[in-house]
mmCIF file of C-alpha atoms in Angstrom:
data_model
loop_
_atom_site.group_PDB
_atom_site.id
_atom_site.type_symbol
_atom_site.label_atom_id
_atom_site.label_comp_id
_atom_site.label_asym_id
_atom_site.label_seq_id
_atom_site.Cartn_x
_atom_site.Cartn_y
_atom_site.Cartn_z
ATOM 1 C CA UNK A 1 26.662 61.547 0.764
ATOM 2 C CA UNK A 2 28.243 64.216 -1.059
ATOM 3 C CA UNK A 3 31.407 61.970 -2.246
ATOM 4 C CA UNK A 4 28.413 59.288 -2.654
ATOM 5 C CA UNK A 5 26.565 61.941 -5.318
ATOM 6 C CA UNK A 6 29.728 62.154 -7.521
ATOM 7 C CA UNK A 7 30.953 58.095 -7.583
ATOM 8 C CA UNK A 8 30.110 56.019 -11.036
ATOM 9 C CA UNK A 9 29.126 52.516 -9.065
ATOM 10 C CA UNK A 10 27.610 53.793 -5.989
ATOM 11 C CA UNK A 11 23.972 54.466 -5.412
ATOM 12 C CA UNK A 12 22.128 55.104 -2.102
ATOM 13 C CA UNK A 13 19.908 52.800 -1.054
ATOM 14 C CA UNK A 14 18.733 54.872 1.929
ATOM 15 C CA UNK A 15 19.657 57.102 4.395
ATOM 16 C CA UNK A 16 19.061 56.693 8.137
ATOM 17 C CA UNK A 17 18.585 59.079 11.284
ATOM 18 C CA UNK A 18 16.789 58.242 13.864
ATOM 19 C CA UNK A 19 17.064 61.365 15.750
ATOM 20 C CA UNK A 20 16.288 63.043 12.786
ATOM 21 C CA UNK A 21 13.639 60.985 11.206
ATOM 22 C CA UNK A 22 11.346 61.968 8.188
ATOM 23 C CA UNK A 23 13.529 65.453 8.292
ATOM 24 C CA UNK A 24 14.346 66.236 4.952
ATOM 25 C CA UNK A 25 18.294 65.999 4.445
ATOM 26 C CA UNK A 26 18.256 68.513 2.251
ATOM 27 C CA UNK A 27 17.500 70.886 5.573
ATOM 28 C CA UNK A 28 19.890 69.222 7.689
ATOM 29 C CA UNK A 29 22.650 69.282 4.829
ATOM 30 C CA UNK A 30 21.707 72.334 2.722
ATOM 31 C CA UNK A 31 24.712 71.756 0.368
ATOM 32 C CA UNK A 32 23.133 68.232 -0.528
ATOM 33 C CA UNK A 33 20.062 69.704 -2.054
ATOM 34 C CA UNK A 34 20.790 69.104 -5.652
ATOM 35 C CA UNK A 35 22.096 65.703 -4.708
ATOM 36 C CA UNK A 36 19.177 64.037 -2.605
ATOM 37 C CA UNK A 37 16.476 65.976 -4.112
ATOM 38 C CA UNK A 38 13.256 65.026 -1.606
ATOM 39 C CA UNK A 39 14.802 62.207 0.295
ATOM 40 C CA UNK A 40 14.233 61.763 4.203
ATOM 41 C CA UNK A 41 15.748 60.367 6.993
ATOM 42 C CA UNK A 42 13.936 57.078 7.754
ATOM 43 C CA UNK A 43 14.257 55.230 11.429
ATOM 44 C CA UNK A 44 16.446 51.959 10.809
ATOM 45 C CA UNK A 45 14.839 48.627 10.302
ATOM 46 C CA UNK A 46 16.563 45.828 9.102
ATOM 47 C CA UNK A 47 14.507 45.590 6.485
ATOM 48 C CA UNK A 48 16.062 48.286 4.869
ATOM 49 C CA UNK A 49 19.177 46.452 3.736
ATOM 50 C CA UNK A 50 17.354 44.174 1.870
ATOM 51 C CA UNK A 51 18.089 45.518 -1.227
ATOM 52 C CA UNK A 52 21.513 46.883 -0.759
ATOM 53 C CA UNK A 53 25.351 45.382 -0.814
ATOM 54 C CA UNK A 54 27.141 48.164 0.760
ATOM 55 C CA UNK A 55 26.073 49.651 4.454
ATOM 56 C CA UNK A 56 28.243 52.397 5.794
ATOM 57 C CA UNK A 57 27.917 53.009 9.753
ATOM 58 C CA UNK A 58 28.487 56.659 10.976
ATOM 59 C CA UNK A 59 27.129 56.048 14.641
ATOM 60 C CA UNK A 60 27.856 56.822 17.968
ATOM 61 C CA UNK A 61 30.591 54.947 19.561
ATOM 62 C CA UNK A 62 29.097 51.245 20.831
ATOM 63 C CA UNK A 63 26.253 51.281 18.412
ATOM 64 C CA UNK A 64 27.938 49.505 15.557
ATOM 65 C CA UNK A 65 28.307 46.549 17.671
ATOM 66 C CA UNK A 66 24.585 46.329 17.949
ATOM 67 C CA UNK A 67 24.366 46.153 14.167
ATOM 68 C CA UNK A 68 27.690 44.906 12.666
ATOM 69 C CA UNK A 69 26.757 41.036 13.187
ATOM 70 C CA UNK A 70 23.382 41.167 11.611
ATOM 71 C CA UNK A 71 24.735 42.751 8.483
ATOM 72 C CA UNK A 72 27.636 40.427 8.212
ATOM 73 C CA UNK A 73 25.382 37.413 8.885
ATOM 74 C CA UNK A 74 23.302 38.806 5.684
ATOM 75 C CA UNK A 75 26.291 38.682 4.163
ATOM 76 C CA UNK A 76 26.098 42.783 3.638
ATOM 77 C CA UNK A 77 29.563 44.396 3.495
ATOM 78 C CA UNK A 78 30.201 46.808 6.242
ATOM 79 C CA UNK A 79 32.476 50.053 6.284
ATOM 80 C CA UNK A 80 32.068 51.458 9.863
ATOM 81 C CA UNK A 81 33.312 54.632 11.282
ATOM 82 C CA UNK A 82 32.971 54.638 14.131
ATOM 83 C CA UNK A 83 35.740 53.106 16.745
ATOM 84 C CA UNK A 84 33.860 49.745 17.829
ATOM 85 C CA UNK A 85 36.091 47.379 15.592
ATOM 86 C CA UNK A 86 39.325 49.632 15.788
ATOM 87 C CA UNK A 87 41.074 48.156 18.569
ATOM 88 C CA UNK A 88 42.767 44.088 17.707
ATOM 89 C CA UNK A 89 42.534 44.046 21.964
ATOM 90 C CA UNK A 90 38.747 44.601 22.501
ATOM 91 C CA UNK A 91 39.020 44.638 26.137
ATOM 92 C CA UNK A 92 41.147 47.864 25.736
ATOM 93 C CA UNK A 93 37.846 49.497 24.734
ATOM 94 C CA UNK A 94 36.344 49.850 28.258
ATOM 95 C CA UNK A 95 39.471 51.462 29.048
ATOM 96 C CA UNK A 96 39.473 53.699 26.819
ATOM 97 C CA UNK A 97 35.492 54.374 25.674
ATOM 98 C CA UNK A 98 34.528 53.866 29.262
ATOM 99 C CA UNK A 99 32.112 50.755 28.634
ATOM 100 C CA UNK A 100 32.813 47.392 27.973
ATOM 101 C CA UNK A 101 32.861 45.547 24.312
ATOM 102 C CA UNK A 102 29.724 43.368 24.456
ATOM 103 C CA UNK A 103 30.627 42.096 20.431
ATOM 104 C CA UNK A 104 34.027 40.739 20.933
ATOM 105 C CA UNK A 105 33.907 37.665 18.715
ATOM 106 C CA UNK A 106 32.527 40.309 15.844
ATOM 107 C CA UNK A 107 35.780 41.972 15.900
ATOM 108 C CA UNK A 108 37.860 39.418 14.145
ATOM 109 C CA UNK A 109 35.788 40.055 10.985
ATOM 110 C CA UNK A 110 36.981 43.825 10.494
ATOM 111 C CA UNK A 111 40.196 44.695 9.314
ATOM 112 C CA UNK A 112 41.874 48.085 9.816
ATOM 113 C CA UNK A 113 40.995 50.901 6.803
ATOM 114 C CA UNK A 114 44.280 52.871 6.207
ATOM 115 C CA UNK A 115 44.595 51.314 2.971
ATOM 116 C CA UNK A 116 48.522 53.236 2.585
ATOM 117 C CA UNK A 117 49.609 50.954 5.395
ATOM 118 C CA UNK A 118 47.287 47.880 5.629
ATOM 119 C CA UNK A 119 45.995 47.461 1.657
ATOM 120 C CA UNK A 120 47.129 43.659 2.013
ATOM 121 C CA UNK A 121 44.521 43.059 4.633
ATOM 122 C CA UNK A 122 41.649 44.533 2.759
ATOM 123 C CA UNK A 123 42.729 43.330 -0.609
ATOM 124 C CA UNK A 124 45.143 40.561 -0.212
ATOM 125 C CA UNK A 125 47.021 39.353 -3.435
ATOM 126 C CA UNK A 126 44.331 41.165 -5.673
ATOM 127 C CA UNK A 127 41.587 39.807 -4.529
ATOM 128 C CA UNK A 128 39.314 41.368 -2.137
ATOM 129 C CA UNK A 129 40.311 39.529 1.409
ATOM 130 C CA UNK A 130 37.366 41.373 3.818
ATOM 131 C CA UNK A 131 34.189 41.942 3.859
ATOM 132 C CA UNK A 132 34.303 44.238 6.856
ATOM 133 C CA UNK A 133 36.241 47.708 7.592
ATOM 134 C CA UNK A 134 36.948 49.786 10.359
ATOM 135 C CA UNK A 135 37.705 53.017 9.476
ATOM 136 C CA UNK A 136 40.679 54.467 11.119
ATOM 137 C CA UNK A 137 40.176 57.774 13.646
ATOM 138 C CA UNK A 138 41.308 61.227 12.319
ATOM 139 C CA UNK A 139 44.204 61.761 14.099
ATOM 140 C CA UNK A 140 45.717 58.199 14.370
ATOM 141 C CA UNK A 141 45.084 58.172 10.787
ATOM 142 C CA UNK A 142 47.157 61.978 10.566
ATOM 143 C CA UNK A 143 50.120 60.157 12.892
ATOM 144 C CA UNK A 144 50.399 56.721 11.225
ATOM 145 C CA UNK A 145 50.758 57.971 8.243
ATOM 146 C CA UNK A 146 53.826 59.772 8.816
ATOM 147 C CA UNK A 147 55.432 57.688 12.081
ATOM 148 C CA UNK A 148 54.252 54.327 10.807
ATOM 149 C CA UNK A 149 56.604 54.345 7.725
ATOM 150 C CA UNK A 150 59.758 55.211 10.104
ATOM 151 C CA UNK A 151 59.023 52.271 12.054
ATOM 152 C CA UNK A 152 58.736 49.808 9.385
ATOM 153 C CA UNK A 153 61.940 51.412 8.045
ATOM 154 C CA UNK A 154 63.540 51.015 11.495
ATOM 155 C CA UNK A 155 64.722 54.551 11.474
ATOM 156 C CA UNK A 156 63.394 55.699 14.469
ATOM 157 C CA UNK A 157 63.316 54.309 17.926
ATOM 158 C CA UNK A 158 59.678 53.341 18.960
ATOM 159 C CA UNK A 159 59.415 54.491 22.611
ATOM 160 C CA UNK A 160 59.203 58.104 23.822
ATOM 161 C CA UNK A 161 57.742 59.308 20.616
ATOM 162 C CA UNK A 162 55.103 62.239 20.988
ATOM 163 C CA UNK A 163 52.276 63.264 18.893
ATOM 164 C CA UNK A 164 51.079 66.777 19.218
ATOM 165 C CA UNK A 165 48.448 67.420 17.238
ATOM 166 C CA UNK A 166 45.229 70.345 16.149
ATOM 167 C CA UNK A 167 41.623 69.718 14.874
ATOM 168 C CA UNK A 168 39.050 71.809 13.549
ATOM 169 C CA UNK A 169 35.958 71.689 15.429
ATOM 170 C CA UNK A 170 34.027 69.697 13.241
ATOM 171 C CA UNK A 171 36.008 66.649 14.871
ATOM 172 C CA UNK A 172 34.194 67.094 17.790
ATOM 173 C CA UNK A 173 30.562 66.240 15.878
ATOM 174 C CA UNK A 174 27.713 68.222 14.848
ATOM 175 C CA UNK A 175 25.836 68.371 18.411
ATOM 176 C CA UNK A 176 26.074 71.379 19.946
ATOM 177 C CA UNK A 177 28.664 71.528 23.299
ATOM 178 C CA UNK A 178 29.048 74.651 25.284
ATOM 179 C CA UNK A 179 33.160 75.159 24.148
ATOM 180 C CA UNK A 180 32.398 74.271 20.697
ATOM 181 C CA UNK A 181 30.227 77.008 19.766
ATOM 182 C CA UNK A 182 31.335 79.793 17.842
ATOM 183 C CA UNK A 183 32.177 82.237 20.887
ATOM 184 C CA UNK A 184 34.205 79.409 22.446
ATOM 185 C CA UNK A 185 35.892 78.503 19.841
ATOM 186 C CA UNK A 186 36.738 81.737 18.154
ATOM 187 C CA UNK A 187 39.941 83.185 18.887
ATOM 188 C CA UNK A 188 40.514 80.211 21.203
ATOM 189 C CA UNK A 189 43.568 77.338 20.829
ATOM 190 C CA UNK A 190 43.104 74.415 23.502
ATOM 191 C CA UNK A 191 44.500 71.187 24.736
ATOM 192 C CA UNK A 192 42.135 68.662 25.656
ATOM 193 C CA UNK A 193 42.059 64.969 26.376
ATOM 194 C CA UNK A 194 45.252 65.147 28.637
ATOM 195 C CA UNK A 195 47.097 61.817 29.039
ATOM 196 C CA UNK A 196 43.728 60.063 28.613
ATOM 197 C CA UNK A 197 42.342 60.772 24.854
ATOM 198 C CA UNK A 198 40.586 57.584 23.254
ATOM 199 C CA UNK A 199 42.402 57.719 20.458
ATOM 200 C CA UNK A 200 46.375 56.639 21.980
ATOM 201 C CA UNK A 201 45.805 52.887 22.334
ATOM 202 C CA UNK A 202 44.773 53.171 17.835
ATOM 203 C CA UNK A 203 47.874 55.587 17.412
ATOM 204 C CA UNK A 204 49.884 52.960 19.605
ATOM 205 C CA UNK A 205 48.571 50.051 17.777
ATOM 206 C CA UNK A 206 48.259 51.382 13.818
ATOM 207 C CA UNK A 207 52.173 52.971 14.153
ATOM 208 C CA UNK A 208 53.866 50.447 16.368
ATOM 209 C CA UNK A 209 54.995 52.923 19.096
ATOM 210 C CA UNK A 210 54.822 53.991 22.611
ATOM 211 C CA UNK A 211 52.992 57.285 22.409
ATOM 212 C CA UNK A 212 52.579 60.073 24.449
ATOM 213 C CA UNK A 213 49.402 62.125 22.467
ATOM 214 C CA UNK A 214 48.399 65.255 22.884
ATOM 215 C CA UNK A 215 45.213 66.702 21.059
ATOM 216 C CA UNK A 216 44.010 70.545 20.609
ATOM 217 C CA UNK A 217 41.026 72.149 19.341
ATOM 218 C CA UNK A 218 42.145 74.862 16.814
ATOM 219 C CA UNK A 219 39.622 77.818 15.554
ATOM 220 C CA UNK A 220 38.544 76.101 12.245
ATOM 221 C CA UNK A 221 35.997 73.888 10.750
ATOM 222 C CA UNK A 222 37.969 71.434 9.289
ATOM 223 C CA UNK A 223 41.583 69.731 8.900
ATOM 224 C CA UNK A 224 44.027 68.160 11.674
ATOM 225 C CA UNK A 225 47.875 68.936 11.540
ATOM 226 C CA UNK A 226 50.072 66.280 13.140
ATOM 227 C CA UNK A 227 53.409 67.220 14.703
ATOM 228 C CA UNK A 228 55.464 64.386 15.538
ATOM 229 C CA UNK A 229 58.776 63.734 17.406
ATOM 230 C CA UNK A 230 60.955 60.439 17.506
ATOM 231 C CA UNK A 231 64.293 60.129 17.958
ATOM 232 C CA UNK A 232 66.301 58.399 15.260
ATOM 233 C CA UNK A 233 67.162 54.485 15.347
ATOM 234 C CA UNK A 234 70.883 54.172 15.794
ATOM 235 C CA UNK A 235 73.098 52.205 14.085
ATOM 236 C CA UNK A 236 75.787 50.052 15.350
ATOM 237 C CA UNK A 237 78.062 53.069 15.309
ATOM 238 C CA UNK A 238 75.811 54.976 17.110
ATOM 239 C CA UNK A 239 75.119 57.277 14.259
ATOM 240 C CA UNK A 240 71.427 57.857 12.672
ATOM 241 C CA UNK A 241 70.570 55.345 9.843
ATOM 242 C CA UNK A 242 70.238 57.721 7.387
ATOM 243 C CA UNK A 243 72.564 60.532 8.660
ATOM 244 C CA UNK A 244 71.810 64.278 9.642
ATOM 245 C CA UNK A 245 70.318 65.363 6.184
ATOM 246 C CA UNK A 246 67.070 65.655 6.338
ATOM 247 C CA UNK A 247 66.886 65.417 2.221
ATOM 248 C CA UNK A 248 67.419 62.051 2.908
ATOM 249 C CA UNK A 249 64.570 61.784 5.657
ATOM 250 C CA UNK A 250 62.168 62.975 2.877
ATOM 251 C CA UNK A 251 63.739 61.127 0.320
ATOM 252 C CA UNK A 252 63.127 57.795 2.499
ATOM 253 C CA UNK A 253 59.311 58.849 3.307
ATOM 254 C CA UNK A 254 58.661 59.578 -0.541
ATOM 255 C CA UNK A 255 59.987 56.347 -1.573
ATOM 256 C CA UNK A 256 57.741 54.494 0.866
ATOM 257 C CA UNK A 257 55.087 56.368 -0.680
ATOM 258 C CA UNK A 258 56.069 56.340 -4.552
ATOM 259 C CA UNK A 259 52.949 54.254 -5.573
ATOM 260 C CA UNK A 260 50.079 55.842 -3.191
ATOM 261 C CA UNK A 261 47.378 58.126 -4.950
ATOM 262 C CA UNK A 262 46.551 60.085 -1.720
ATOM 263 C CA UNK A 263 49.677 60.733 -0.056
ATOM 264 C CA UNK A 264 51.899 63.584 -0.884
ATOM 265 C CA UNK A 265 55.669 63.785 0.182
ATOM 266 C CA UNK A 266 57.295 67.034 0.113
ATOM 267 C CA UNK A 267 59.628 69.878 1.330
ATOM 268 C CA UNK A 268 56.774 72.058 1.991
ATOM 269 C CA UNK A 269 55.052 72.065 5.396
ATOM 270 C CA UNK A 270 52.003 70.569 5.385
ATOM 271 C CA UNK A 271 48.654 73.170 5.443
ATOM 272 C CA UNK A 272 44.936 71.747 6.395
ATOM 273 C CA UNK A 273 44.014 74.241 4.111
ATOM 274 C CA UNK A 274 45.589 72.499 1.043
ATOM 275 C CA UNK A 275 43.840 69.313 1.600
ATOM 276 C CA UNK A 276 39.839 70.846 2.009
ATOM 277 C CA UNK A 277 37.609 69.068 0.676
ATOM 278 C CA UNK A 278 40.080 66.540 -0.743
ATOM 279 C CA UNK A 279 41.201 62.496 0.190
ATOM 280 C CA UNK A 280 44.994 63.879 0.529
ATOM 281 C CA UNK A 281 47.339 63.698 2.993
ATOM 282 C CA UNK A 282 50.618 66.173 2.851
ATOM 283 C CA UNK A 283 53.614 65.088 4.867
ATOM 284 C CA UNK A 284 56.965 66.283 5.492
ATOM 285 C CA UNK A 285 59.892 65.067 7.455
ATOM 286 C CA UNK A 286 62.731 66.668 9.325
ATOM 287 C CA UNK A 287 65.746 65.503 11.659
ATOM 288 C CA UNK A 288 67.099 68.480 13.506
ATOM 289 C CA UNK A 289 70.664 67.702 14.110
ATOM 290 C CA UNK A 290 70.811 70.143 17.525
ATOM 291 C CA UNK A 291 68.569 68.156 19.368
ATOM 292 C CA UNK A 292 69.236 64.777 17.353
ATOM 293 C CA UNK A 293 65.066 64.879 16.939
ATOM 294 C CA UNK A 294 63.035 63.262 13.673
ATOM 295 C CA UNK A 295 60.369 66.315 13.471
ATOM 296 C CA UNK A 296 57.146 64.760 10.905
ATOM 297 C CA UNK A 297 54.078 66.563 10.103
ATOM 298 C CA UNK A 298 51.044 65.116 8.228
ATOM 299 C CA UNK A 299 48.156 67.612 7.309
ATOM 300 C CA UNK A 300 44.557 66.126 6.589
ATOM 301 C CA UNK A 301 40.782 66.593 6.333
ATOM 302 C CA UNK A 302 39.566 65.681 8.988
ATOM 303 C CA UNK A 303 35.973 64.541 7.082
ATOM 304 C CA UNK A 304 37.816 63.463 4.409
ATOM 305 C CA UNK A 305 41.294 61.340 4.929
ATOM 306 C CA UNK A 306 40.251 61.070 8.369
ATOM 307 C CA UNK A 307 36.517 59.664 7.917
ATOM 308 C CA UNK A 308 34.542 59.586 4.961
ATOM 309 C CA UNK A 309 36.875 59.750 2.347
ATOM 310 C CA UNK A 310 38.854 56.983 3.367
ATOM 311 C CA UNK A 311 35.588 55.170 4.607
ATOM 312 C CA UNK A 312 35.209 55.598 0.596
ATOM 313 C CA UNK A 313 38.886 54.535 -0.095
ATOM 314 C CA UNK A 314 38.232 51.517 1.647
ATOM 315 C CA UNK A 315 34.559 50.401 0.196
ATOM 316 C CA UNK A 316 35.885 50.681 -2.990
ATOM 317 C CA UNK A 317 38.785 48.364 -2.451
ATOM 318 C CA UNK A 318 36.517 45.799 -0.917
ATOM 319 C CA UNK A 319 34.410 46.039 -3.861
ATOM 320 C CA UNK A 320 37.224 45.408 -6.167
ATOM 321 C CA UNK A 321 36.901 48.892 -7.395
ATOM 322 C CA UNK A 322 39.604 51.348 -8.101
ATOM 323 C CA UNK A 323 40.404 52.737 -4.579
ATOM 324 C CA UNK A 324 40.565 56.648 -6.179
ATOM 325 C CA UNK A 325 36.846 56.302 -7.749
ATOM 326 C CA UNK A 326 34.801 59.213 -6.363
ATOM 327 C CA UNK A 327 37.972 60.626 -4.675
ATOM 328 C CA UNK A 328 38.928 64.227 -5.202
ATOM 329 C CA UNK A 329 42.604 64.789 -4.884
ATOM 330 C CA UNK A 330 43.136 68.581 -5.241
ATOM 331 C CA UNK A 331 41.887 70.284 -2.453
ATOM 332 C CA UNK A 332 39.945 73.892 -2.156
ATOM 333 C CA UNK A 333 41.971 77.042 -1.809
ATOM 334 C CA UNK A 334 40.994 79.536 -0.510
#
């Protein structure tokens, strides 16, 4: 809603809630109050998208599917969030969410939202080529935007890679769990989701890799930092593709990524800090010749990059938009 506030062909329509119906936003988002003035939370009805093009879905996980076919059968375009259209094997869901997909035949109408690494499926040759998105997850979008690059490249091998990687808090939502308030978080750095986070089948598919994923809950609000290790494709000589240097690592990485408005290549090691509040992602790449290890780091916002600024990102390229409208770039410091 904020990003919503500030964009020149957006307007909202309405705003649901149900658990929060007829509260004003402006008391559940303070921040918004200059934005929404006295708008409420109203309890969906279909009726509701009457009068509207554009429905964005922030729901809990297996609610979308409830919704997504009567929006696309009004011929409403849908940017959803949450991870019901993720997966291109919906029976992987009830592995991984614990409950079986009940809209499979939905699924072929959404196409994957990282726009850096799958624009031609959202936008085709110039023309807009969906009318449904699923927006990526915050950390497989963090990973596959630094491993899935390599892959394509063929410089690194694509088994046995591992993604270790830190969230702030507000990636685990805005109810309140007993070791995500402030006296379990604070002064606190924990792994979580051991061998079994929901997340590893997306990293797996949107990268192209065998993944072993690793998730931890760092003391801050927002960002995710994603530390990734591959080893190096070989060529026949045996020898890494592109050598030892790992100038030439970064050089490969930030020609991949000449063209894209939100993705910054660099020397410098990526900070969450640096991308607050902004649609960036900051990567970096390393092979350590000791160990013969590819060492890549992508920082993010969480909320931003990793949902709804690339939720954003994407509506605007499937509404033949510039994909930067309403997108801020530089992030807040301190």
């Amino acid at each position: 809603m904020r990003l919503l506030h500030g964009h020149d062909s957006f307007d909202v329509g309405f705003i649901t809630g149900d658990s929060q119906a007829e509260v004003s936003v402006a008391q559940v988002y303070p921040n918004l109050v200059a934005a929404v003035s006295n708008k409420r939370f109203a309890t969906y009805n279909p009726q509701l998208v009457d009068e509207v093009e554009l429905v964005f879905l922030a729901l809990p996980h297996g609610e979308s599917m409830s919704l997504a076919k009567e929006l696309l059968d009004q011929e409403k375009l849908v940017v959803d969030l949450a991870a019901d259209f993720r997966l291109n094997d919906s029976a992987q869901y009830l592995s991984w969410y614990g409950e079986p997909h009940f809209a499979p035949e939905v699924c072929e109408d959404f196409v994957y939202g990282l726009p850096e690494l799958f624009r031609q499926d959202l936008v085709g040759d110039g023309q807009v080529a969906c009318s449904a998105v699923a927006v990526p997850g915050c950390y497989p979008t963090a990973a596959a935007l630094v491993l899935a690059p390599l892959v394509r490249m063929g410089l690194i091998q694509t088994d046995g890679v591992i993604v270790d990687a830190a969230s702030g808090v507000s990636g685990a939502g805005r109810s309140p769990k007993a070791h995500t308030t402030f006296c379990g978080v604070d002064e606190d750095f924990t792994a979580y989701g051991l061998l079994n986070h929901r997340h590893t089948p997306e990293i797996e598919q949107a990268c192209g890799v065998s993944v072993l994923f690793t998730p931890h809950l760092a003391p801050m609000s927002r960002g995710i930092l994603a530390t990734c290790y591959a080893k190096p494709a070989a060529s026949i000589s045996g020898e890494a593709l592109l050598g030892t240097s790992s100038e030439a690592w970064l050089g490969a990485l930030a020609d991949f990524y000449a063209n894209e408005p939100f993705v910054v290549v660099s020397e410098r090691v990526p900070s969450t800090k640096a991308t607050l509040g902004c649609n960036m992602a900051h990567l970096t790449v390393r092979f350590d010749e000791r160990t013969q290890t590819v060492l890549a780091l992508c920082a993010i916002d969480n909320l931003m990059k990793g949902a709804a600024g690339q939720a954003v990102q994407c509506a605007n390229l499937i509404c033949g938009l510039d994909e930067t409208v309403g997108l801020p770039r530089v992030g807040m410091f301190p």
